[in-house]
Amino acid sequence: MARSIGSLGIRRARLAGFLLLLVFVVSACSSNKGATYHFEWDITFRSILSPNGAIINGLWLTIAISIVAQLLGVVLGIFAALGKMSKIWPFRLVANFYIWFFRGTPLIVQLTMFYYAPQIAHIVTWPTFGLGPFSFSDSAVTIGCLIMGVNEGAYMAEIVRAGILAVDPGQSEAAKSLGMNYRQTMSRVVLPQAARVIIPPLGNEFNNMIKNTSLLYALSVYELFTTFDNYAVTSFQYFEYFFACCFWYLLLTTIWGLVQARIEVRFSRGSGPTSTGISWRERLLGRANPDEISVLGGH
Amino acid sequence: MAVDVSHDLLGAIGGVPRPETDVVVDARGVNKWFGRLHVLKDVSLQVKRQETVVVIGPSGSGKTTFIRCLNHLEKIQSGRIFVNGHLIGYREAGSGGKLVEDKEKNIALQRQEIGMVFQRFNLFPHMTALENIIEAPIQVRGAGKDEAVAMGRALLDRVGLAAKEKSYPNQLSGGQQQRVAIARALAMKPALMLFDEPTSALDPEMIGEVLEVMKELAREGMTMIVVSHEMGFAREVANRVVMMDEGVVVEEGTPDQLFSQPTQERTKTFLSKIL
Ligand SMILES: Nc1ncnc2c1ncn2[C@@H]1O[C@H](COP(=O)(O)OP(=O)(O)O)[C@@H](O)[C@H]1O
Ligand SMILES: [Mg+2]
């Protein structure tokens, strides 16, 4: 019941959102308050259909930073989760402090503080580095990406911990009784099973990550948002550029949503009930629940 | 269901593992508390090479806890447990006889010599039957893949599951899962096998196929401790039966002695309930 209303709500919200946008655009185009504003929608179309080098570069940076920061977050999250569950109290202390700090303060404060403060205080000058295909020529990109990953690790820690706790304790006992040590038990037996629980929220984390990279605006990193913002403020064509900006973010998050559905189906193999998966159509239009009919029918 | 269990089960792992000592298990005065609950009270038990000992007793008497102490899945508060000549889980600190918990590496080493079969199988659900069996030999013993696979296949064949090597645990029946679990434990060539009520989670029609494998193991000379109330099994292959109640070994003897002429009142009461 609650689920069907939720799903129905989502579909209604999508429809309502779309209509609202339409009304907004139409009325904005036709209103003539104060000075005239000339809409140049071809800017939007050009930014979408034939994006220039700067936009492509921004898109690439958004993707690259998201992936690197998320990978870093997963690795840190695993260590932080193991630290939080460790028998050794200093590990627990460090892990708890890390999680507490990074979950308890705004990401934009962390970004600004860790990037600027040490440089302003002449403690360090951040270096640049390259990581395989992700060569970041700019220290703001490098450090920004690092901080995003460290922040993400604190969130992943809780997700990984929940995943590990969901694995039957009999599994690690069986592994130990075969002579496996802690590392083998975790990496070969517990974590692969925890993955089934970790993957769905991890997908949501990555969706957030794609959008949160826009906060690198604070470090003047020319990812998608900063690039479009720069065009908007210099041309005064705010609507036109930000609509295009939204398009690119929606493209990324939508593609990721489809990839995520694939991954989730794959990971539910092997044990437990197999998920039936979500079709492309359902992803785009929302899923109709069988009992939704009764809601619509008023019974 | 008739299951074709091979008469050369231990041949699959290169013959009967030969323990280094005559007394494979030597537990002396073991005490164990869960918080304030005194679960094991001065429990002592010796098991000789190639002996099969069956442990019986009412629920909550400490049977599971005791065999879990034997491979240090549980800590003990006093006493000594030697398996195959090695002090399990602890090392002597100084001359005062004080025990401190051993390093993880040493505990893992000791556990390699002790196979354990659980009531609920505890197979790794993300691995096939064969992968379950070869995992520890490869990861822990450092065996080569080909060698491990050959041994794994031989073991599966001997427990009557040659056709199931690619099946995942959730595609196997309970009896089949338990047979894979026994094969998995055997793959480490243990000097001792521990079984904790290996048939009590099974549907009645599957109990026989698992007991068949265990009987064959006992006959071939594996040293085993089996917590089980399967009287037929005990009568057929047990050298001794141990009766536990409230954390104490009440009495022990040959299956005949214990089942036909129990000396202790608690044993009589318990047997009258399960027979
Ligand atoms: N992890 C635990 N924590 C606290 N008490 C436990 C734990 N495991 C077992 N016990 C208690 O120890 C006693 C012995 O349990 P157990 O060894 O499982 O008995 P049995 O296997 O003979 O049925 C029981 O009273 C049980 O409740
Ligand atoms: Mg028990």
PDB file of N, CA and C in Angstrom, chain A residues 202-265:
ATOM      1  N   LEU A 202      25.423   1.653  -2.882  1.00  0.00           N
ATOM      2  CA  LEU A 202      26.616   2.195  -3.546  1.00  0.00           C
ATOM      3  C   LEU A 202      26.231   2.896  -4.844  1.00  0.00           C
ATOM      4  N   GLY A 203      25.284   2.313  -5.555  1.00  0.00           N
ATOM      5  CA  GLY A 203      24.800   2.927  -6.785  1.00  0.00           C
ATOM      6  C   GLY A 203      24.195   4.298  -6.517  1.00  0.00           C
ATOM      7  N   ASN A 204      23.442   4.403  -5.432  1.00  0.00           N
ATOM      8  CA  ASN A 204      22.850   5.686  -5.072  1.00  0.00           C
ATOM      9  C   ASN A 204      23.916   6.691  -4.672  1.00  0.00           C
ATOM     10  N   GLU A 205      24.947   6.186  -3.976  1.00  0.00           N
ATOM     11  CA  GLU A 205      26.045   7.067  -3.599  1.00  0.00           C
ATOM     12  C   GLU A 205      26.704   7.667  -4.835  1.00  0.00           C
ATOM     13  N   PHE A 206      26.868   6.832  -5.866  1.00  0.00           N
ATOM     14  CA  PHE A 206      27.543   7.326  -7.068  1.00  0.00           C
ATOM     15  C   PHE A 206      26.675   8.361  -7.783  1.00  0.00           C
ATOM     16  N   ASN A 207      25.373   8.160  -7.754  1.00  0.00           N
ATOM     17  CA  ASN A 207      24.461   9.146  -8.319  1.00  0.00           C
ATOM     18  C   ASN A 207      24.655  10.492  -7.604  1.00  0.00           C
ATOM     19  N   ASN A 208      24.733  10.433  -6.277  1.00  0.00           N
ATOM     20  CA  ASN A 208      24.984  11.663  -5.505  1.00  0.00           C
ATOM     21  C   ASN A 208      26.340  12.252  -5.840  1.00  0.00           C
ATOM     22  N   MET A 209      27.318  11.374  -6.001  1.00  0.00           N
ATOM     23  CA  MET A 209      28.682  11.817  -6.272  1.00  0.00           C
ATOM     24  C   MET A 209      28.732  12.643  -7.560  1.00  0.00           C
ATOM     25  N   ILE A 210      28.048  12.147  -8.603  1.00  0.00           N
ATOM     26  CA  ILE A 210      28.046  12.862  -9.888  1.00  0.00           C
ATOM     27  C   ILE A 210      27.569  14.299  -9.679  1.00  0.00           C
ATOM     28  N   LYS A 211      26.509  14.443  -8.891  1.00  0.00           N
ATOM     29  CA  LYS A 211      25.954  15.771  -8.684  1.00  0.00           C
ATOM     30  C   LYS A 211      26.805  16.614  -7.721  1.00  0.00           C
ATOM     31  N   ASN A 212      27.363  15.925  -6.699  1.00  0.00           N
ATOM     32  CA  ASN A 212      28.134  16.668  -5.693  1.00  0.00           C
ATOM     33  C   ASN A 212      29.456  17.215  -6.224  1.00  0.00           C
ATOM     34  N   THR A 213      29.951  16.652  -7.329  1.00  0.00           N
ATOM     35  CA  THR A 213      31.205  17.201  -7.880  1.00  0.00           C
ATOM     36  C   THR A 213      31.020  18.661  -8.259  1.00  0.00           C
ATOM     37  N   SER A 214      29.754  19.090  -8.421  1.00  0.00           N
ATOM     38  CA  SER A 214      29.523  20.501  -8.763  1.00  0.00           C
ATOM     39  C   SER A 214      29.996  21.434  -7.648  1.00  0.00           C
ATOM     40  N   LEU A 215      30.147  20.886  -6.436  1.00  0.00           N
ATOM     41  CA  LEU A 215      30.636  21.724  -5.330  1.00  0.00           C
ATOM     42  C   LEU A 215      32.094  22.131  -5.533  1.00  0.00           C
ATOM     43  N   LEU A 216      32.765  21.466  -6.460  1.00  0.00           N
ATOM     44  CA  LEU A 216      34.154  21.843  -6.751  1.00  0.00           C
ATOM     45  C   LEU A 216      34.209  23.234  -7.385  1.00  0.00           C
ATOM     46  N   TYR A 217      33.046  23.759  -7.701  1.00  0.00           N
ATOM     47  CA  TYR A 217      32.871  25.170  -8.039  1.00  0.00           C
ATOM     48  C   TYR A 217      33.633  26.049  -7.055  1.00  0.00           C
ATOM     49  N   ALA A 218      33.568  25.645  -5.783  1.00  0.00           N
ATOM     50  CA  ALA A 218      34.223  26.435  -4.739  1.00  0.00           C
ATOM     51  C   ALA A 218      35.736  26.493  -4.927  1.00  0.00           C
ATOM     52  N   LEU A 219      36.281  25.515  -5.622  1.00  0.00           N
ATOM     53  CA  LEU A 219      37.725  25.505  -5.862  1.00  0.00           C
ATOM     54  C   LEU A 219      38.033  25.934  -7.298  1.00  0.00           C
ATOM     55  N   SER A 220      37.025  26.487  -7.992  1.00  0.00           N
ATOM     56  CA  SER A 220      37.180  26.904  -9.388  1.00  0.00           C
ATOM     57  C   SER A 220      37.642  25.778 -10.299  1.00  0.00           C
ATOM     58  N   VAL A 221      37.144  24.605 -10.040  1.00  0.00           N
ATOM     59  CA  VAL A 221      37.435  23.491 -10.935  1.00  0.00           C
ATOM     60  C   VAL A 221      36.419  23.551 -12.079  1.00  0.00           C
ATOM     61  N   TYR A 222      36.911  23.562 -13.291  1.00  0.00           N
ATOM     62  CA  TYR A 222      36.001  23.713 -14.427  1.00  0.00           C
ATOM     63  C   TYR A 222      35.348  22.403 -14.834  1.00  0.00           C
ATOM     64  N   GLU A 223      34.583  21.861 -13.910  1.00  0.00           N
ATOM     65  CA  GLU A 223      33.739  20.726 -14.269  1.00  0.00           C
ATOM     66  C   GLU A 223      32.450  21.283 -14.878  1.00  0.00           C
ATOM     67  N   LEU A 224      31.436  20.440 -15.043  1.00  0.00           N
ATOM     68  CA  LEU A 224      30.240  20.869 -15.776  1.00  0.00           C
ATOM     69  C   LEU A 224      29.622  22.163 -15.257  1.00  0.00           C
ATOM     70  N   PHE A 225      29.356  22.192 -13.968  1.00  0.00           N
ATOM     71  CA  PHE A 225      28.624  23.332 -13.416  1.00  0.00           C
ATOM     72  C   PHE A 225      29.427  24.621 -13.549  1.00  0.00           C
ATOM     73  N   THR A 226      30.678  24.580 -13.143  1.00  0.00           N
ATOM     74  CA  THR A 226      31.502  25.782 -13.195  1.00  0.00           C
ATOM     75  C   THR A 226      31.612  26.294 -14.633  1.00  0.00           C
ATOM     76  N   THR A 227      31.758  25.365 -15.563  1.00  0.00           N
ATOM     77  CA  THR A 227      31.860  25.740 -16.976  1.00  0.00           C
ATOM     78  C   THR A 227      30.602  26.490 -17.428  1.00  0.00           C
ATOM     79  N   PHE A 228      29.443  25.895 -17.123  1.00  0.00           N
ATOM     80  CA  PHE A 228      28.194  26.532 -17.550  1.00  0.00           C
ATOM     81  C   PHE A 228      27.943  27.827 -16.783  1.00  0.00           C
ATOM     82  N   ASP A 229      28.277  27.831 -15.519  1.00  0.00           N
ATOM     83  CA  ASP A 229      28.091  29.035 -14.717  1.00  0.00           C
ATOM     84  C   ASP A 229      28.904  30.180 -15.305  1.00  0.00           C
ATOM     85  N   ASN A 230      30.114  29.848 -15.710  1.00  0.00           N
ATOM     86  CA  ASN A 230      30.986  30.850 -16.296  1.00  0.00           C
ATOM     87  C   ASN A 230      30.372  31.444 -17.554  1.00  0.00           C
ATOM     88  N   TYR A 231      29.819  30.560 -18.420  1.00  0.00           N
ATOM     89  CA  TYR A 231      29.153  31.065 -19.622  1.00  0.00           C
ATOM     90  C   TYR A 231      27.954  31.920 -19.252  1.00  0.00           C
ATOM     91  N   ALA A 232      27.204  31.473 -18.270  1.00  0.00           N
ATOM     92  CA  ALA A 232      25.969  32.163 -17.905  1.00  0.00           C
ATOM     93  C   ALA A 232      26.264  33.574 -17.420  1.00  0.00           C
ATOM     94  N   VAL A 233      27.205  33.702 -16.506  1.00  0.00           N
ATOM     95  CA  VAL A 233      27.442  35.024 -15.925  1.00  0.00           C
ATOM     96  C   VAL A 233      28.115  35.973 -16.917  1.00  0.00           C
ATOM     97  N   THR A 234      28.861  35.432 -17.858  1.00  0.00           N
ATOM     98  CA  THR A 234      29.507  36.340 -18.805  1.00  0.00           C
ATOM     99  C   THR A 234      28.562  36.738 -19.938  1.00  0.00           C
ATOM    100  N   SER A 235      27.577  35.869 -20.239  1.00  0.00           N
ATOM    101  CA  SER A 235      26.673  36.174 -21.355  1.00  0.00           C
ATOM    102  C   SER A 235      25.321  36.681 -20.876  1.00  0.00           C
ATOM    103  N   PHE A 236      25.028  36.497 -19.579  1.00  0.00           N
ATOM    104  CA  PHE A 236      23.724  36.807 -19.008  1.00  0.00           C
ATOM    105  C   PHE A 236      22.599  35.958 -19.590  1.00  0.00           C
ATOM    106  N   GLN A 237      22.942  34.829 -20.199  1.00  0.00           N
ATOM    107  CA  GLN A 237      21.912  33.916 -20.709  1.00  0.00           C
ATOM    108  C   GLN A 237      21.774  32.743 -19.729  1.00  0.00           C
ATOM    109  N   TYR A 238      21.260  33.056 -18.521  1.00  0.00           N
ATOM    110  CA  TYR A 238      21.220  32.066 -17.442  1.00  0.00           C
ATOM    111  C   TYR A 238      20.359  30.851 -17.785  1.00  0.00           C
ATOM    112  N   PHE A 239      19.101  31.134 -18.154  1.00  0.00           N
ATOM    113  CA  PHE A 239      18.197  30.007 -18.466  1.00  0.00           C
ATOM    114  C   PHE A 239      18.814  29.079 -19.493  1.00  0.00           C
ATOM    115  N   GLU A 240      19.293  29.656 -20.549  1.00  0.00           N
ATOM    116  CA  GLU A 240      19.753  28.886 -21.688  1.00  0.00           C
ATOM    117  C   GLU A 240      20.899  27.948 -21.279  1.00  0.00           C
ATOM    118  N   TYR A 241      21.857  28.499 -20.554  1.00  0.00           N
ATOM    119  CA  TYR A 241      23.014  27.676 -20.202  1.00  0.00           C
ATOM    120  C   TYR A 241      22.687  26.649 -19.113  1.00  0.00           C
ATOM    121  N   PHE A 242      21.881  27.100 -18.120  1.00  0.00           N
ATOM    122  CA  PHE A 242      21.625  26.145 -17.029  1.00  0.00           C
ATOM    123  C   PHE A 242      20.676  25.026 -17.441  1.00  0.00           C
ATOM    124  N   PHE A 243      19.803  25.279 -18.395  1.00  0.00           N
ATOM    125  CA  PHE A 243      19.001  24.175 -18.926  1.00  0.00           C
ATOM    126  C   PHE A 243      19.903  23.134 -19.571  1.00  0.00           C
ATOM    127  N   ALA A 244      20.856  23.632 -20.336  1.00  0.00           N
ATOM    128  CA  ALA A 244      21.795  22.707 -20.980  1.00  0.00           C
ATOM    129  C   ALA A 244      22.606  21.960 -19.920  1.00  0.00           C
ATOM    130  N   CYS A 245      22.985  22.709 -18.875  1.00  0.00           N
ATOM    131  CA  CYS A 245      23.747  22.098 -17.774  1.00  0.00           C
ATOM    132  C   CYS A 245      22.938  20.956 -17.149  1.00  0.00           C
ATOM    133  N   CYS A 246      21.660  21.219 -16.883  1.00  0.00           N
ATOM    134  CA  CYS A 246      20.795  20.176 -16.319  1.00  0.00           C
ATOM    135  C   CYS A 246      20.731  18.966 -17.252  1.00  0.00           C
ATOM    136  N   PHE A 247      20.648  19.269 -18.545  1.00  0.00           N
ATOM    137  CA  PHE A 247      20.581  18.162 -19.502  1.00  0.00           C
ATOM    138  C   PHE A 247      21.770  17.225 -19.325  1.00  0.00           C
ATOM    139  N   TRP A 248      22.958  17.786 -19.236  1.00  0.00           N
ATOM    140  CA  TRP A 248      24.147  16.928 -19.144  1.00  0.00           C
ATOM    141  C   TRP A 248      24.163  16.117 -17.848  1.00  0.00           C
ATOM    142  N   TYR A 249      23.770  16.761 -16.745  1.00  0.00           N
ATOM    143  CA  TYR A 249      23.706  16.001 -15.484  1.00  0.00           C
ATOM    144  C   TYR A 249      22.667  14.888 -15.574  1.00  0.00           C
ATOM    145  N   LEU A 250      21.508  15.240 -16.166  1.00  0.00           N
ATOM    146  CA  LEU A 250      20.452  14.221 -16.283  1.00  0.00           C
ATOM    147  C   LEU A 250      20.907  13.068 -17.168  1.00  0.00           C
ATOM    148  N   LEU A 251      21.655  13.401 -18.200  1.00  0.00           N
ATOM    149  CA  LEU A 251      22.159  12.346 -19.081  1.00  0.00           C
ATOM    150  C   LEU A 251      23.052  11.391 -18.284  1.00  0.00           C
ATOM    151  N   LEU A 252      23.965  11.975 -17.511  1.00  0.00           N
ATOM    152  CA  LEU A 252      24.887  11.146 -16.727  1.00  0.00           C
ATOM    153  C   LEU A 252      24.139  10.299 -15.702  1.00  0.00           C
ATOM    154  N   THR A 253      23.250  10.917 -14.944  1.00  0.00           N
ATOM    155  CA  THR A 253      22.576  10.165 -13.876  1.00  0.00           C
ATOM    156  C   THR A 253      21.615   9.129 -14.459  1.00  0.00           C
ATOM    157  N   THR A 254      21.036   9.442 -15.617  1.00  0.00           N
ATOM    158  CA  THR A 254      20.118   8.476 -16.233  1.00  0.00           C
ATOM    159  C   THR A 254      20.886   7.261 -16.751  1.00  0.00           C
ATOM    160  N   ILE A 255      21.994   7.525 -17.424  1.00  0.00           N
ATOM    161  CA  ILE A 255      22.816   6.410 -17.905  1.00  0.00           C
ATOM    162  C   ILE A 255      23.268   5.564 -16.717  1.00  0.00           C
ATOM    163  N   TRP A 256      23.695   6.245 -15.665  1.00  0.00           N
ATOM    164  CA  TRP A 256      24.132   5.500 -14.486  1.00  0.00           C
ATOM    165  C   TRP A 256      22.988   4.658 -13.905  1.00  0.00           C
ATOM    166  N   GLY A 257      21.787   5.229 -13.902  1.00  0.00           N
ATOM    167  CA  GLY A 257      20.630   4.481 -13.396  1.00  0.00           C
ATOM    168  C   GLY A 257      20.442   3.177 -14.157  1.00  0.00           C
ATOM    169  N   LEU A 258      20.632   3.232 -15.467  1.00  0.00           N
ATOM    170  CA  LEU A 258      20.473   2.021 -16.278  1.00  0.00           C
ATOM    171  C   LEU A 258      21.595   1.026 -15.988  1.00  0.00           C
ATOM    172  N   VAL A 259      22.808   1.542 -15.878  1.00  0.00           N
ATOM    173  CA  VAL A 259      23.952   0.672 -15.561  1.00  0.00           C
ATOM    174  C   VAL A 259      23.738   0.009 -14.203  1.00  0.00           C
ATOM    175  N   GLN A 260      23.278   0.809 -13.247  1.00  0.00           N
ATOM    176  CA  GLN A 260      23.045   0.321 -11.893  1.00  0.00           C
ATOM    177  C   GLN A 260      22.049  -0.840 -11.889  1.00  0.00           C
ATOM    178  N   ALA A 261      20.993  -0.700 -12.671  1.00  0.00           N
ATOM    179  CA  ALA A 261      19.985  -1.763 -12.731  1.00  0.00           C
ATOM    180  C   ALA A 261      20.622  -3.061 -13.222  1.00  0.00           C
ATOM    181  N   ARG A 262      21.476  -2.941 -14.231  1.00  0.00           N
ATOM    182  CA  ARG A 262      22.187  -4.106 -14.764  1.00  0.00           C
ATOM    183  C   ARG A 262      23.039  -4.776 -13.686  1.00  0.00           C
ATOM    184  N   ILE A 263      23.816  -3.930 -12.998  1.00  0.00           N
ATOM    185  CA  ILE A 263      24.737  -4.449 -11.984  1.00  0.00           C
ATOM    186  C   ILE A 263      23.964  -5.158 -10.873  1.00  0.00           C
ATOM    187  N   GLU A 264      22.855  -4.552 -10.461  1.00  0.00           N
ATOM    188  CA  GLU A 264      22.094  -5.144  -9.361  1.00  0.00           C
ATOM    189  C   GLU A 264      21.553  -6.513  -9.731  1.00  0.00           C
ATOM    190  N   VAL A 265      21.112  -6.652 -10.959  1.00  0.00           N
ATOM    191  CA  VAL A 265      20.613  -7.949 -11.401  1.00  0.00           C
ATOM    192  C   VAL A 265      21.739  -8.975 -11.370  1.00  0.00           C
TER     193      VAL A 265
END
